[in-house]
Coordinates of C-alpha atoms and ligand atoms in Angstrom, one line a residue:
M1 CA 0.0 0.0 0.0
T2 CA 1.7 3.1 -1.1
D3 CA 0.7 6.0 1.1
G4 CA 0.0 4.4 4.4
V5 CA -3.6 5.4 5.1
L6 CA -5.0 1.9 5.5
A7 CA -6.4 1.3 8.9
G8 CA -6.5 -2.1 10.6
V9 CA -3.8 -3.5 8.4
G10 CA -2.4 -6.9 9.3
A11 CA -5.4 -7.8 11.5
P12 CA -8.4 -8.4 9.3
R13 CA -10.4 -9.4 12.3
S14 CA -10.0 -6.0 13.8
T15 CA -10.6 -4.0 10.7
A16 CA -12.5 -0.8 10.8
E17 CA -16.0 -0.9 11.8
P18 CA -18.6 -0.5 9.1
R19 CA -19.1 3.2 8.5
S20 CA -22.6 3.2 9.9
T21 CA -24.7 0.7 11.7
A22 CA -27.8 2.7 11.0
E23 CA -30.3 1.2 8.6
P24 CA -30.0 2.8 5.2
E25 CA -33.1 4.3 3.8
G26 CA -34.8 2.3 1.1
R27 CA -33.7 -1.1 2.3
S28 CA -35.9 -2.8 4.7
R29 CA -34.3 -4.3 7.8
S30 CA -37.4 -6.5 8.3
G31 CA -37.7 -9.1 5.7
F32 CA -40.1 -9.0 2.8
D33 CA -42.7 -6.5 4.0
P34 CA -43.4 -3.6 3.6
D35 CA -40.5 -2.9 1.2
V36 CA -41.6 -4.4 -2.0
Q37 CA -38.0 -4.3 -3.4
W38 CA -36.5 -6.3 -0.5
W39 CA -35.5 -9.2 -2.7
R40 CA -33.3 -7.2 -5.1
G41 CA -30.4 -7.0 -2.7
A42 CA -31.5 -9.7 -0.2
V43 CA -29.3 -12.2 1.6
I44 CA -31.1 -15.5 1.5
Y45 CA -30.0 -18.5 3.6
Q46 CA -30.7 -22.0 2.4
V47 CA -31.9 -24.5 5.0
Y48 CA -31.7 -28.1 4.1
V49 CA -34.1 -29.2 6.8
R50 CA -32.9 -32.7 7.3
S51 CA -29.4 -31.5 8.2
F52 CA -29.9 -28.2 9.9
A53 CA -30.9 -29.0 13.5
D54 CA -32.7 -31.9 15.1
G55 CA -35.3 -30.9 17.7
N56 CA -36.6 -34.3 18.8
G57 CA -33.4 -36.3 18.9
D58 CA -34.1 -38.8 16.1
G59 CA -31.0 -37.8 14.2
I60 CA -33.0 -36.0 11.4
G61 CA -33.3 -32.3 11.2
D62 CA -36.8 -30.9 11.7
L63 CA -38.8 -27.7 12.1
A64 CA -38.5 -27.7 15.9
G65 CA -34.7 -27.7 15.4
V66 CA -35.0 -24.8 13.0
R67 CA -37.1 -22.8 15.5
T68 CA -34.4 -23.1 18.1
R69 CA -31.8 -21.7 15.7
L70 CA -33.7 -18.8 14.3
Q71 CA -31.9 -16.4 16.5
Y72 CA -28.6 -17.7 15.0
L73 CA -29.8 -16.8 11.5
A74 CA -31.0 -13.4 12.7
D75 CA -27.6 -12.8 14.3
L76 CA -25.9 -13.9 11.0
G77 CA -27.9 -11.2 9.3
V78 CA -30.0 -12.9 6.7
D79 CA -33.2 -11.4 5.1
A80 CA -34.9 -14.7 4.2
I81 CA -34.7 -18.4 4.6
W82 CA -35.2 -20.8 1.6
F83 CA -36.4 -24.2 2.9
T84 CA -35.7 -27.1 0.7
P85 CA -38.9 -29.2 0.4
W86 CA -40.5 -29.9 3.7
Y87 CA -43.6 -31.6 2.4
V88 CA -44.8 -35.2 2.9
S89 CA -42.4 -37.3 0.9
P90 CA -40.9 -40.8 0.9
L91 CA -37.5 -38.9 0.6
A92 CA -36.4 -40.9 -2.4
D93 CA -34.7 -37.7 -3.5
G94 CA -34.3 -35.8 -0.2
G95 CA -37.9 -34.4 -0.5
Y96 CA -37.9 -33.5 -4.2
D97 CA -40.3 -36.3 -4.5
V98 CA -43.5 -34.7 -3.0
A99 CA -46.5 -36.8 -2.1
D100 CA -48.5 -33.9 -0.6
Y101 CA -47.7 -30.3 -1.3
R102 CA -50.0 -29.0 1.4
A103 CA -48.7 -31.0 4.4
I104 CA -45.3 -31.2 6.2
D105 CA -43.5 -34.6 6.3
P106 CA -44.1 -36.0 9.8
S107 CA -40.4 -36.5 10.3
F108 CA -40.0 -32.7 10.0
G109 CA -43.1 -31.6 12.0
S110 CA -46.6 -30.4 11.2
L111 CA -48.3 -27.7 9.2
D112 CA -49.1 -25.9 12.4
E113 CA -45.5 -25.8 13.3
A114 CA -44.5 -24.5 9.8
E115 CA -47.0 -21.7 10.3
T116 CA -45.5 -20.9 13.7
L117 CA -42.1 -21.0 12.2
I118 CA -43.0 -18.6 9.4
S119 CA -44.4 -16.1 11.9
E120 CA -41.5 -16.5 14.3
A121 CA -39.1 -15.8 11.5
R122 CA -41.1 -12.9 10.4
N123 CA -41.0 -11.4 13.9
L124 CA -37.2 -11.5 13.6
G125 CA -37.3 -9.8 10.2
I126 CA -36.7 -12.9 8.2
G127 CA -39.0 -13.9 5.3
T128 CA -39.6 -17.5 4.3
I129 CA -39.2 -19.0 0.8
V130 CA -40.6 -22.4 0.2
D131 CA -39.5 -24.8 -2.5
I132 CA -42.1 -25.7 -5.2
V133 CA -41.4 -28.9 -7.2
P134 CA -43.6 -28.7 -10.3
N135 CA -41.8 -30.9 -12.8
H136 CA -42.6 -34.2 -11.0
V137 CA -44.3 -35.7 -8.0
S138 CA -43.5 -38.7 -5.9
D139 CA -44.6 -42.0 -7.2
Q140 CA -46.6 -42.1 -3.9
H141 CA -48.6 -39.0 -4.8
P142 CA -52.3 -39.8 -5.1
W143 CA -52.4 -38.7 -8.7
F144 CA -49.7 -41.2 -9.7
Q145 CA -51.2 -44.0 -7.7
A146 CA -54.5 -43.3 -9.4
A147 CA -52.8 -43.3 -12.8
L148 CA -51.2 -46.7 -12.1
A149 CA -54.5 -48.1 -11.1
S150 CA -56.2 -46.8 -14.3
K151 CA -56.0 -48.0 -17.8
P152 CA -53.9 -46.7 -20.7
G153 CA -55.6 -43.7 -22.2
S154 CA -57.5 -42.9 -19.0
P155 CA -57.8 -39.3 -17.7
E156 CA -55.7 -40.3 -14.7
R157 CA -52.8 -41.2 -16.9
A158 CA -53.2 -38.0 -19.0
R159 CA -51.6 -36.0 -16.1
F160 CA -48.3 -37.8 -16.7
W161 CA -46.3 -39.1 -19.6
F162 CA -47.5 -42.6 -20.0
H163 CA -46.5 -44.2 -23.4
P164 CA -46.5 -47.6 -25.0
G165 CA -43.0 -49.0 -25.6
R166 CA -41.4 -49.5 -29.0
G167 CA -40.4 -52.8 -30.5
K168 CA -42.3 -56.0 -31.0
D169 CA -43.6 -56.4 -27.4
G170 CA -43.3 -52.8 -26.5
D171 CA -40.3 -53.7 -24.4
E172 CA -38.1 -50.8 -25.7
M173 CA -38.4 -47.4 -24.2
P174 CA -40.5 -44.8 -26.0
N175 CA -37.4 -42.8 -26.7
G176 CA -33.7 -42.8 -25.7
W177 CA -33.9 -39.9 -23.1
V178 CA -31.5 -40.3 -20.2
S179 CA -32.4 -39.4 -16.6
N180 CA -30.6 -36.5 -14.9
F181 CA -29.6 -39.1 -12.3
S182 CA -28.1 -41.4 -15.0
G183 CA -29.8 -44.4 -16.5
P184 CA -33.0 -44.4 -18.6
A185 CA -35.7 -41.7 -18.2
W186 CA -38.5 -44.3 -18.6
T187 CA -39.7 -47.1 -16.4
R188 CA -42.2 -49.7 -17.5
T189 CA -45.4 -50.4 -15.4
Q190 CA -47.1 -53.6 -14.7
N191 CA -50.7 -54.3 -15.6
P192 CA -53.0 -55.7 -12.8
D193 CA -52.6 -59.2 -14.3
G194 CA -48.8 -59.0 -13.9
T195 CA -48.0 -58.5 -17.6
P196 CA -45.8 -55.6 -18.6
G197 CA -47.7 -52.4 -19.4
E198 CA -47.0 -48.8 -20.5
W199 CA -43.9 -46.8 -19.7
Y200 CA -43.8 -43.5 -17.8
L201 CA -41.3 -40.7 -18.1
H202 CA -39.1 -39.5 -15.2
L203 CA -36.3 -37.0 -15.9
F204 CA -35.0 -37.8 -12.4
S205 CA -35.4 -41.1 -10.5
A206 CA -38.2 -43.6 -11.2
H207 CA -39.8 -42.4 -7.9
Q208 CA -40.3 -39.0 -9.5
P209 CA -42.7 -39.3 -12.5
D210 CA -42.9 -36.2 -14.7
L211 CA -46.1 -34.3 -14.8
N212 CA -47.7 -33.3 -18.2
W213 CA -47.9 -29.5 -18.1
S214 CA -50.2 -29.3 -21.0
H215 CA -52.9 -30.8 -18.8
P216 CA -55.2 -28.1 -17.2
D217 CA -55.4 -30.1 -13.9
V218 CA -51.6 -29.8 -13.5
R219 CA -51.6 -26.1 -14.0
A220 CA -54.6 -25.4 -11.8
E221 CA -53.2 -27.6 -9.0
H222 CA -49.9 -25.7 -8.9
E223 CA -51.5 -22.3 -8.9
A224 CA -53.6 -23.5 -6.0
V225 CA -50.4 -24.7 -4.2
L226 CA -48.8 -21.3 -4.7
R227 CA -51.9 -19.7 -3.1
F228 CA -51.8 -22.2 -0.3
W229 CA -48.3 -21.1 0.7
F230 CA -48.8 -17.4 0.0
D231 CA -51.9 -17.5 2.2
R232 CA -49.6 -18.7 5.0
G233 CA -47.4 -15.7 4.7
V234 CA -44.4 -17.0 2.7
A235 CA -42.3 -14.3 1.1
G236 CA -41.6 -16.4 -2.1
V237 CA -41.1 -19.7 -3.8
R238 CA -38.1 -21.3 -5.3
I239 CA -39.1 -23.2 -8.4
D240 CA -37.4 -26.6 -8.8
S241 CA -36.1 -27.6 -12.2
A242 CA -37.9 -24.6 -13.7
M243 CA -36.6 -25.2 -17.2
L244 CA -38.0 -28.7 -17.6
L245 CA -41.8 -28.5 -17.2
M246 CA -42.8 -28.5 -20.9
K247 CA -42.0 -31.3 -23.3
D248 CA -42.4 -31.7 -27.0
P249 CA -45.5 -34.0 -27.1
A250 CA -44.0 -35.9 -30.0
L251 CA -41.2 -37.0 -27.6
P252 CA -38.5 -36.9 -30.3
E253 CA -34.9 -37.9 -29.7
I254 CA -32.7 -35.1 -28.5
P255 CA -30.8 -33.5 -31.4
A256 CA -27.0 -33.3 -31.1
A257 CA -27.1 -29.5 -31.1
P258 CA -30.6 -28.2 -30.6
G259 CA -31.2 -24.6 -31.6
P260 CA -32.7 -22.1 -29.1
G261 CA -36.1 -23.4 -27.8
E262 CA -35.7 -26.7 -29.8
H263 CA -34.7 -29.0 -27.0
P264 CA -37.6 -31.5 -26.6
N265 CA -37.6 -31.3 -22.7
T266 CA -35.6 -28.2 -21.7
D267 CA -36.2 -24.4 -21.9
R268 CA -39.2 -24.6 -24.2
D269 CA -40.8 -21.4 -25.2
E270 CA -44.2 -22.5 -23.8
L271 CA -42.8 -22.2 -20.3
H272 CA -43.0 -18.5 -20.3
E273 CA -46.7 -18.5 -20.3
I274 CA -46.8 -20.7 -17.2
Y275 CA -44.5 -18.3 -15.3
R276 CA -46.5 -15.2 -16.4
R277 CA -49.6 -16.8 -14.8
W278 CA -47.6 -17.6 -11.7
R279 CA -46.4 -14.0 -11.5
A280 CA -50.0 -12.8 -11.7
V281 CA -50.7 -15.0 -8.7
A282 CA -47.7 -13.7 -6.8
D283 CA -48.6 -10.1 -7.7
S284 CA -52.1 -10.5 -6.4
Y285 CA -50.7 -10.6 -2.8
S286 CA -49.6 -7.7 -0.7
G287 CA -45.9 -7.1 -0.3
A288 CA -43.5 -8.6 -2.9
R289 CA -43.9 -12.4 -3.0
I290 CA -41.0 -13.6 -5.2
L291 CA -40.5 -16.3 -7.7
V292 CA -37.0 -17.7 -7.9
G293 CA -36.2 -20.0 -10.7
E294 CA -33.8 -22.9 -10.6
L295 CA -32.7 -22.7 -14.2
W296 CA -29.6 -24.6 -15.3
L297 CA -29.2 -23.1 -18.7
P298 CA -25.9 -22.5 -20.6
D299 CA -27.4 -19.8 -22.8
I300 CA -27.5 -16.6 -20.7
E301 CA -29.7 -14.8 -23.1
R302 CA -32.3 -17.5 -22.9
F303 CA -31.9 -17.5 -19.1
A304 CA -32.6 -13.8 -18.9
K305 CA -35.9 -14.2 -20.8
Y306 CA -37.4 -15.8 -17.7
L307 CA -36.6 -12.7 -15.8
R308 CA -38.7 -10.3 -17.8
P309 CA -40.8 -8.0 -15.6
D310 CA -44.0 -10.2 -15.8
E311 CA -42.2 -13.5 -15.2
L312 CA -39.8 -14.6 -12.4
H313 CA -38.2 -12.1 -10.1
T314 CA -34.8 -13.8 -10.0
A315 CA -33.0 -17.1 -10.9
F316 CA -29.9 -18.8 -9.5
N317 CA -26.8 -17.8 -11.3
F318 CA -25.0 -21.2 -11.6
D319 CA -22.6 -19.9 -14.2
F320 CA -20.5 -18.1 -11.6
L321 CA -20.4 -21.0 -9.2
A322 CA -19.2 -23.4 -11.9
R323 CA -16.3 -21.1 -12.9
P324 CA -12.7 -22.0 -12.0
W325 CA -10.6 -19.9 -9.5
D326 CA -9.3 -17.7 -12.3
A327 CA -9.6 -13.9 -12.6
A328 CA -10.4 -13.8 -16.4
S329 CA -13.1 -16.5 -16.1
L330 CA -14.8 -15.0 -13.0
K331 CA -14.7 -11.5 -14.6
D332 CA -16.2 -12.9 -17.8
S333 CA -19.0 -14.5 -15.7
I334 CA -19.7 -11.3 -13.8
D335 CA -19.8 -9.2 -17.0
S336 CA -22.0 -11.5 -18.9
T337 CA -24.3 -12.0 -16.0
L338 CA -24.8 -8.3 -15.4
A339 CA -25.1 -7.6 -19.1
A340 CA -27.8 -10.2 -19.6
H341 CA -29.8 -9.0 -16.5
A342 CA -29.7 -5.3 -17.3
P343 CA -32.1 -5.3 -20.3
V344 CA -34.8 -7.1 -18.3
G345 CA -34.3 -5.0 -15.2
A346 CA -33.8 -8.0 -12.9
P347 CA -31.1 -8.2 -10.3
A348 CA -28.4 -10.9 -10.6
T349 CA -28.0 -13.6 -7.9
W350 CA -24.7 -14.9 -6.5
L351 CA -24.1 -18.1 -4.8
L352 CA -21.1 -20.4 -4.1
S353 CA -23.0 -23.5 -3.1
N354 CA -26.2 -25.3 -2.5
H355 CA -27.3 -28.9 -1.6
D356 CA -26.5 -30.2 -5.1
V357 CA -22.9 -29.1 -5.6
T358 CA -19.5 -29.8 -4.0
R359 CA -18.7 -27.6 -1.0
P360 CA -16.6 -24.6 -2.1
V361 CA -13.8 -25.3 0.4
T362 CA -13.3 -28.6 -1.3
R363 CA -13.8 -27.4 -4.8
Y364 CA -11.4 -24.5 -4.5
G365 CA -8.9 -26.7 -2.9
Q366 CA -8.7 -28.8 -6.0
E367 CA -6.6 -28.1 -9.1
D368 CA -9.6 -28.0 -11.4
S369 CA -12.2 -26.0 -9.5
S370 CA -14.3 -25.4 -12.5
F371 CA -16.9 -28.1 -12.2
A372 CA -19.5 -27.9 -9.5
F373 CA -21.0 -31.4 -9.2
A374 CA -19.4 -34.1 -7.2
T375 CA -19.3 -36.3 -10.3
R376 CA -15.7 -35.7 -11.3
R377 CA -14.4 -35.1 -7.8
A378 CA -14.0 -38.5 -6.2
G379 CA -10.4 -39.2 -5.3
V380 CA -9.1 -35.9 -6.6
P381 CA -6.3 -34.5 -4.3
T382 CA -7.7 -31.6 -2.2
D383 CA -5.8 -28.9 -0.3
L384 CA -8.4 -27.8 2.3
E385 CA -6.3 -25.0 3.6
L386 CA -6.0 -23.4 0.2
G387 CA -9.7 -24.2 -0.5
R388 CA -10.7 -22.5 2.7
K389 CA -8.6 -19.4 1.9
R390 CA -10.2 -19.1 -1.5
A391 CA -13.7 -19.8 -0.2
R392 CA -13.2 -16.9 2.2
A393 CA -12.1 -14.7 -0.7
A394 CA -14.9 -15.8 -2.9
A395 CA -17.4 -15.1 -0.2
L396 CA -16.3 -11.4 0.1
L397 CA -16.2 -11.2 -3.7
C398 CA -19.8 -12.5 -4.1
A399 CA -21.2 -10.4 -1.3
A400 CA -19.8 -7.3 -2.9
L401 CA -21.4 -7.9 -6.3
P402 CA -24.7 -6.3 -7.4
G403 CA -27.8 -8.3 -6.7
S404 CA -29.0 -10.8 -4.1
L405 CA -26.8 -13.3 -2.3
Y406 CA -27.5 -17.0 -1.4
I407 CA -25.7 -18.8 1.4
Y408 CA -26.1 -22.6 1.8
Q409 CA -26.1 -23.8 5.4
G410 CA -22.7 -24.6 6.6
E411 CA -21.0 -22.4 4.0
E412 CA -20.7 -19.8 6.7
L413 CA -18.8 -22.4 8.8
G414 CA -16.4 -23.3 6.0
L415 CA -17.6 -26.9 6.0
D416 CA -15.8 -29.2 3.5
E417 CA -17.4 -31.9 1.4
V418 CA -17.5 -35.2 3.3
Q419 CA -16.1 -37.6 0.8
D420 CA -15.7 -40.6 3.0
L421 CA -19.2 -41.3 4.2
P422 CA -19.8 -45.0 4.7
A423 CA -21.5 -46.5 1.6
D424 CA -24.4 -47.9 3.7
Q425 CA -25.3 -44.3 4.7
L426 CA -25.4 -42.9 1.2
Q427 CA -28.9 -42.1 0.0
D428 CA -28.6 -39.8 -3.0
P429 CA -30.3 -41.3 -6.1
M430 CA -27.4 -39.8 -8.1
Y431 CA -25.1 -42.2 -6.3
L432 CA -27.5 -45.1 -6.2
R433 CA -28.6 -44.9 -9.9
S434 CA -25.0 -44.6 -11.1
G435 CA -24.1 -47.8 -9.4
G436 CA -21.8 -45.9 -7.2
T437 CA -19.7 -44.4 -10.0
D438 CA -21.0 -40.9 -9.2
P439 CA -20.3 -40.0 -5.5
G440 CA -23.6 -38.1 -5.4
R441 CA -24.5 -35.2 -3.2
D442 CA -24.7 -36.6 0.3
G443 CA -21.2 -35.2 1.0
C444 CA -22.6 -31.6 1.0
R445 CA -25.7 -32.6 3.1
V446 CA -24.0 -33.8 6.3
P447 CA -25.7 -32.3 9.4
L448 CA -24.4 -29.1 10.8
P449 CA -22.0 -29.1 13.8
W450 CA -23.3 -26.7 16.4
A451 CA -21.3 -27.3 19.6
G452 CA -19.2 -29.8 21.6
S453 CA -16.3 -31.9 20.7
R454 CA -17.9 -35.1 19.4
P455 CA -20.6 -36.0 16.8
P456 CA -23.4 -35.2 16.6
F457 CA -21.9 -31.8 17.7
G458 CA -25.2 -30.5 19.2
F459 CA -27.1 -31.3 16.0
S460 CA -29.5 -33.4 18.1
P461 CA -30.4 -32.3 21.7
A462 CA -28.3 -33.4 24.6
G463 CA -29.0 -36.9 25.7
A464 CA -30.1 -38.1 22.2
T465 CA -28.8 -41.5 21.7
G466 CA -29.0 -42.1 17.9
E467 CA -26.5 -40.9 15.3
S468 CA -27.3 -38.2 12.8
W469 CA -28.7 -39.6 9.5
L470 CA -25.3 -38.9 7.9
R471 CA -22.2 -39.2 10.1
Q472 CA -20.3 -36.0 10.7
P473 CA -16.5 -36.2 10.6
S474 CA -14.7 -35.8 13.9
R475 CA -12.5 -33.1 12.4
W476 CA -15.6 -30.8 12.4
A477 CA -15.0 -30.3 16.2
E478 CA -13.0 -27.2 15.2
L479 CA -15.8 -26.0 12.9
T480 CA -18.8 -25.9 15.3
V481 CA -20.7 -22.7 15.6
E482 CA -19.7 -22.7 19.3
A483 CA -16.0 -22.9 18.4
Q484 CA -16.2 -20.4 15.6
Q485 CA -18.1 -17.7 17.4
R486 CA -15.3 -17.5 20.0
D487 CA -12.7 -17.0 17.2
P488 CA -12.6 -13.6 15.6
H489 CA -10.6 -15.1 12.7
S490 CA -13.2 -17.8 11.9
M491 CA -15.3 -18.2 8.8
L492 CA -18.4 -17.5 10.8
S493 CA -17.0 -14.3 12.2
L494 CA -16.0 -13.3 8.6
Y495 CA -19.6 -14.0 7.4
R496 CA -21.1 -12.1 10.2
T497 CA -19.0 -9.0 9.7
M498 CA -19.4 -9.3 6.0
L499 CA -23.2 -9.3 6.2
R500 CA -23.3 -6.6 8.8
I501 CA -21.3 -4.3 6.5
R502 CA -23.3 -5.3 3.5
R503 CA -26.6 -4.5 5.3
S504 CA -25.4 -1.1 6.6
D505 CA -23.8 0.0 3.3
P506 CA -26.3 1.5 0.9
D507 CA -23.9 0.9 -2.0
L508 CA -24.0 -2.8 -1.6
G509 CA -26.7 -5.2 -2.7
D510 CA -28.7 -4.0 -5.7
G511 CA -27.1 -1.4 -7.9
Q512 CA -24.2 -0.7 -10.3
L513 CA -20.6 -1.9 -10.4
Q514 CA -17.7 -0.1 -11.8
W515 CA -14.5 -2.0 -12.7
L516 CA -11.2 -0.4 -11.7
P517 CA -8.1 -0.8 -13.7
S518 CA -6.0 -3.7 -12.4
S519 CA -3.6 -6.4 -13.4
D520 CA -5.1 -9.3 -15.2
S521 CA -5.1 -11.6 -12.2
V522 CA -6.8 -9.1 -9.9
L523 CA -10.5 -8.3 -9.8
A524 CA -11.1 -4.8 -8.5
F525 CA -14.4 -2.8 -8.7
A526 CA -16.1 0.0 -7.0
R527 CA -19.7 0.1 -5.7
G528 CA -20.7 3.7 -5.5
E529 CA -18.2 6.3 -4.4
R530 CA -17.4 4.8 -1.0
F531 CA -16.7 1.1 -1.5
I532 CA -14.0 -0.9 -3.3
C533 CA -13.6 -4.7 -3.5
V534 CA -10.2 -6.2 -4.5
T535 CA -9.6 -9.9 -5.0
N536 CA -6.1 -11.1 -5.6
L537 CA -6.1 -14.3 -7.8
S538 CA -2.4 -14.0 -8.6
R539 CA 0.4 -15.9 -7.0
A540 CA 2.0 -12.9 -5.3
P541 CA 0.9 -10.3 -2.8
I542 CA -0.4 -7.0 -4.3
E543 CA -0.5 -3.5 -3.3
L544 CA -3.8 -2.0 -2.5
P545 CA -4.9 1.3 -4.0
A546 CA -3.7 4.3 -2.2
G547 CA -5.9 6.4 0.0
C548 CA -8.2 3.6 1.3
S549 CA -8.9 2.1 4.7
V550 CA -9.6 -1.6 5.0
L551 CA -13.2 -2.5 6.1
L552 CA -12.7 -6.2 6.0
A553 CA -10.2 -8.7 4.5
S554 CA -10.5 -12.5 4.0
S555 CA -6.8 -13.1 4.9
E556 CA -4.4 -11.1 7.1
L557 CA -2.6 -8.4 5.2
T558 CA 1.2 -8.8 5.4
A559 CA 3.3 -5.6 5.3
D560 CA 0.3 -3.8 4.0
L561 CA 0.0 -6.2 1.0
L562 CA -3.0 -8.3 0.1
P563 CA -1.8 -11.9 -0.1
P564 CA -2.8 -14.3 -3.0
D565 CA -6.2 -15.9 -2.8
A566 CA -7.7 -13.1 -0.7
T567 CA -10.3 -10.3 -1.0
A568 CA -10.3 -6.9 0.7
W569 CA -13.2 -4.5 1.1
L570 CA -11.9 -1.0 1.1
H571 CA -13.2 2.4 2.0
P572 CA -11.6 5.0 -0.3
E573 CA -11.0 8.3 1.3
R574 CA -10.5 9.7 -2.1
L575 CA -11.6 7.6 -5.0
Q576 CA -9.6 8.4 -8.2
T577 CA -10.7 5.6 -10.4
Q578 CA -9.3 7.0 -13.6
D579 CA -5.6 6.9 -12.7
R580 CA -5.3 4.2 -10.1
T581 CA -4.0 0.9 -11.3
L582 CA -4.0 -1.9 -8.8
R583 CA -0.7 -3.5 -9.1
C584 CA 0.6 -7.0 -8.9
P585 CA 4.3 -6.1 -8.5
T586 CA 5.8 -9.4 -9.4
E587 CA 3.8 -9.8 -12.5
G588 CA 5.3 -8.0 -15.5
G589 CA 7.2 -5.6 -13.2
E590 CA 4.3 -3.1 -13.1
Ligands
LIG1 C1 -33.0 -29.8 -8.3 C2 -32.8 -30.0 -6.9 O1 -32.0 -28.9 -6.4 C3 -32.2 -31.3 -6.7 O2 -31.8 -31.5 -5.4 C4 -33.2 -32.3 -7.1 O3 -32.6 -33.6 -7.0 C5 -33.7 -32.1 -8.6 N1 -34.0 -30.7 -8.8 C6 -34.9 -32.9 -8.9 O4 -36.0 -32.4 -8.2
LIG2 CA1 -35.8 -34.9 14.3

């Protein structure tokens, strides 16, 4: 740092306090109501209910457990909680196989308890987002059971994709589509007399039959389900597999390179009409009730079409999460994301993890950090120390970008992917259907460590005898909430300070970003006139721009330099963006 005005250097934990702890005008401190724009810059925390906190001691997370930890989330500083599906379900896919969209699974609690939870969260200024799963139901759902009990061509079967097989005895699948969990996307039924019958489509496991979204019952039912939850005060819904609902009724094979809108089961143009209707439902409620799409789409222009003003409010930005730890690649993702969102007026979202992808501490600790799923990660050497350093830097980078921010439970504790779970505990259909060649997603779903020195680390109440449904590694003793809140250097302390600054700084959250000149391996940008974020992705320490004080840094500064794999948040005393180049001294001798 060239002119010595940085405060708190060398001690990131004791960096300058945020400039103001007062609530800025225009951003609600209290969840989703009454500020209708709350979602544009919100911090949303994802609770994977089974693994968050166990209230009754059976080793499975539940709503009672969440209620005891609401204050923790309020102290962390989140605006809303997104709950992964909590409905009645055989849990063949962790609850993404719903048997009743209007009732809570008994292992999690009851509808009364969900209502209490929604209002308790609301009283703490936290909105609730529920997960709607419209593409498929559980094979135990009454509609599917009725369809199985009915004849080919019956109205009951018309709500799904039943189809005769090809070949002489109909024993070949109707087409060659492959399930997202590997293996065929079709399963053959049995007739009441035991003979083989029609096939049904399931883009995920055989326990998740796909609904036919051309059928009016399917549309009406989901609009009613939206109303059911909005009537209970939820702030929004996350829409599972939002790009898959519509299928080409001719069920053609998938072309090698389908043009825009030409894929037979993904991103079909007819989807937009569905979401326009959903938006009208959401807009008929007071306050902003938001629709958040889970849209895995490589074409960012097509992605942005779902965010037009009369469709979804936001959608998960998976592109950023899947990029390697590389300045050019991350910058490209940031630029293309912001450029695609601008014309439709929607804010971007930023996330580093969720319940489907490898934990960032593990991902960034591997040489190829570019691919998010666990599929290619088994047995790959991992440097957890490096990964944790980068995950800290990535957290500050993401939280400084324009838009809303998602945090997956345990990310704030720096949990790593558990890659050595015993095979008899693994439950993910990705693992089971691949015959074990895909490690699946259980490793990022291990119950949270709250306190104490031994599993279950306070996940279940004291005195509970059973194990948690997935076993926690003993090394997590250092990562419990209890241990981390005592440690000002911990990941939890970093997240708390980060969110406190973000909340109190009117330049953060929704708004504009301005890139600052920097070396190629450094990302540096300003938010407004009073905030700069610098991430060093080079291999050498860098000087920070002159005339700034450090608000927060992900690693300790040494001799006033920002080390590699670190991010600093700065407060410029004098912002001179035109003539300041952030230098990486060992690179090219700048
Ligand atoms: C996306 C969800 O995030 C994932 O966990 C689930 O397996 C699939 N959709 C199918 O519902
Ligand atoms: Ca329980």
